[in-house]
Amino acid sequence: MKYFARVSLQIFFLLTSSVIASNQTVIKGKIKNHSNFPENKNVFIIFMEYASGQQNIFTSEINDLGEFEIKADLDFAHDGYLNYAERLSTIYLEPNSNLTINFDAEKYINSEKGNLQSHLNFEGKLKEVNQNISDYLVSYNNNFPSPYEKHLKLKNLSLQEYIKYRYKLFEDEKIFNKEFISQNKVSPIFVEWSKYEIMYSCADELMRYRWEHDYANAKLKNLNEKLVSNPEGYIDFLDKFIISNPKAMISTKYHEYLHECDMYIVGKKMNLEKSYWTAFIIKIKNLFNSELDNKIKYVIKNYIESFDGIARDITISNYMFSIMGSQPDLDILKQQVNYYNENVENEILKSSVNKRYNEIVELISGSKLTSKMELKENENSGNKFLSELIKQNEGKVIYIDFWAPWCSPCRNEMKFSKELKNSFDDTKISFVYLCNRAPDKQWKEGIATLGIEGQHYLLTDDQWGFLSAEYNISGIPRYMIIDKTGKIIDKYAKQPSLNEELNQNLIAQLEDLIEK
């Protein structure tokens, strides 16, 4: 059987939300020859949180010796990603564990993407499973179609043709996996991970056809339009893939599939004849009509009727995270959480939602916008937005913070951001906060509850789309520095904190720019 090349697993950067669990995991390592690539200042660990359904990005600066260390709170054991120099490698992590990752920057950056994993060396109790995953992905990447090649199939094939193609690929992947396991010494964790990675990658890609095919063929100009490809019997294949499968949580492909099922099954049940994202958006906007509490209970009831077991608990928890930050009435919010607790069984998910609720109660109580929280407007699109921003801060250093109120790492940095701002003279440096993908009300409440003084802009979809593409912003928080002449001198700027303290290296960098 002849296969084709395939690059590493894709990642979908969904909305980032709160890290709640207290099971801290430490990921550290050393990067040889890092000094040859000074533009790469940070290492990122990207890990999905099942309670919120969103990706969390944990960051560490790389010191002069090439060393890094990240402490991450994880809720469940599953795969995630190491991001260095905008190149992703798959790793496996567990709550309350340690993993050391060492690699050579020269080899890693200059490697073909499909072979990235081969340059990672692991230490610690998770060494074996991570080595298994790396070896497996290198071999897989050299034997199967790349994501781009599979995308072309999705774009060009009819639904039935694509289903037939994807089933055939699924069977080939299972044979490949069986051979790999028989020929290598592998851990039981790897056996479980590879089984569900293959299974739910297939399920997710089949589910995505319903909107991605039309989008790829320009029948769907944006994801706010009505779906075109939704023929009778479309989801017959769902019977092949268990929706409520707690063992499958070891692979985040399972959550991606569950998310697609949520958008389709619950959206259809609620008569939301719209696309992937619009179903989600409408669902939230409906909550701000009359009888708010009853509408929220109505949505949760639809989840209960659509799913069972862990699938029910995950989807309801994801839904609760999506609405909690937008609910200013604490009495209604308390009723919602009580109703949630009555209908969810998984204690880890319940703990995460309830801790987030307690955080919101603490933040909302007594918080108000002040005159030092400057809400700005800039209707310019594309690169004109940044030009106007620079013009309004002419002659000053600008420190830009890309954030959102639903982003837990963003919120965690804000206490250090405020301390950083208070370290400087406002006449010499501007602190600008660019928020994206948040309703106006949630944006303003986030500023007030976190007490963020400075210049604030709520980006339009067009502005965020341009800036994220132009400056390769794959996740938030993200920081940039512009000097007094209006030149972007650091598009991967240091974050305000370093090892739970104010980042003195960042302070020195900003002071130097102010003095020039």
Coordinates of N, CA, C and O in Angstrom, one line a residue, residues 293 296-297 300 304 316 320 323-324 330-344 350 353-354 357-358:
D293 N -33.3 33.4 32.9 CA -33.0 32.2 33.6 C -33.7 31.0 33.0 O -33.1 29.9 32.8
I296 N -31.8 29.9 29.8 CA -30.6 29.1 30.1 C -30.9 27.7 30.5 O -30.3 26.7 30.1
K297 N -32.0 27.5 31.3 CA -32.4 26.2 31.7 C -32.9 25.4 30.5 O -32.7 24.2 30.4
I300 N -29.8 24.1 28.7 CA -29.2 23.0 29.4 C -30.0 21.8 29.2 O -29.5 20.7 29.1
I304 N -29.1 18.0 28.0 CA -29.4 16.8 28.7 C -30.2 15.8 27.8 O -29.9 14.6 27.8
I316 N -22.3 20.7 28.7 CA -23.0 21.7 29.6 C -21.9 22.6 30.3 O -22.1 23.8 30.4
M320 N -21.7 26.6 30.2 CA -21.6 27.4 31.3 C -20.5 28.4 31.3 O -20.6 29.6 31.7
I323 N -21.3 31.4 29.1 CA -22.2 32.5 29.5 C -21.9 33.1 30.8 O -22.3 34.2 31.1
M324 N -21.1 32.5 31.6 CA -20.8 33.0 33.0 C -20.2 34.4 32.9 O -20.6 35.3 33.7
L330 N -25.8 38.6 39.7 CA -25.2 37.6 40.5 C -26.3 36.6 41.0 O -26.1 35.4 41.2
D331 N -27.5 37.2 41.2 CA -28.6 36.3 41.7 C -29.0 35.3 40.6 O -29.2 34.1 40.9
I332 N -29.1 35.8 39.4 CA -29.5 34.9 38.3 C -28.3 33.9 38.0 O -28.6 32.7 37.8
L333 N -27.1 34.4 38.1 CA -25.9 33.5 37.9 C -25.9 32.4 38.9 O -25.6 31.3 38.6
K334 N -26.2 32.7 40.1 CA -26.3 31.7 41.2 C -27.3 30.6 40.9 O -27.0 29.4 41.1
Q335 N -28.5 31.0 40.4 CA -29.5 30.1 40.0 C -29.0 29.2 38.9 O -29.3 28.0 38.9
Q336 N -28.3 29.8 37.9 CA -27.8 29.0 36.8 C -26.8 27.9 37.3 O -26.9 26.8 36.8
V337 N -25.9 28.3 38.1 CA -24.9 27.4 38.6 C -25.5 26.3 39.4 O -25.1 25.1 39.3
N338 N -26.5 26.7 40.2 CA -27.2 25.6 41.0 C -27.9 24.6 40.1 O -27.9 23.4 40.4
Y339 N -28.5 25.1 39.0 CA -29.2 24.2 38.1 C -28.2 23.3 37.4 O -28.4 22.2 37.1
Y340 N -27.0 23.9 37.1 CA -25.9 23.2 36.5 C -25.5 22.1 37.4 O -25.3 20.9 37.0
N341 N -25.3 22.4 38.7 CA -24.8 21.4 39.6 C -25.8 20.2 39.8 O -25.3 19.1 40.1
E342 N -27.0 20.5 39.6 CA -28.0 19.4 39.8 C -28.0 18.4 38.6 O -28.5 17.3 38.7
N343 N -27.4 18.9 37.5 CA -27.5 18.1 36.2 C -26.2 17.5 35.7 O -26.1 16.9 34.7
V344 N -25.1 17.8 36.4 CA -23.8 17.4 36.0 C -23.2 16.4 37.1 O -23.3 16.7 38.3
K350 N -17.3 19.9 37.5 CA -18.1 20.7 38.4 C -17.2 21.7 39.3 O -17.5 22.8 39.5
V353 N -16.1 24.6 37.0 CA -17.2 25.6 36.8 C -17.5 26.4 38.1 O -17.7 27.6 38.0
N354 N -17.6 25.7 39.2 CA -17.9 26.4 40.4 C -16.8 27.4 40.9 O -17.0 28.4 41.5
Y357 N -17.1 30.4 38.8 CA -18.3 31.2 39.3 C -17.8 32.0 40.5 O -18.2 33.2 40.6
N358 N -17.1 31.4 41.4 CA -16.6 32.2 42.6 C -15.7 33.3 42.2 O -15.7 34.4 42.8

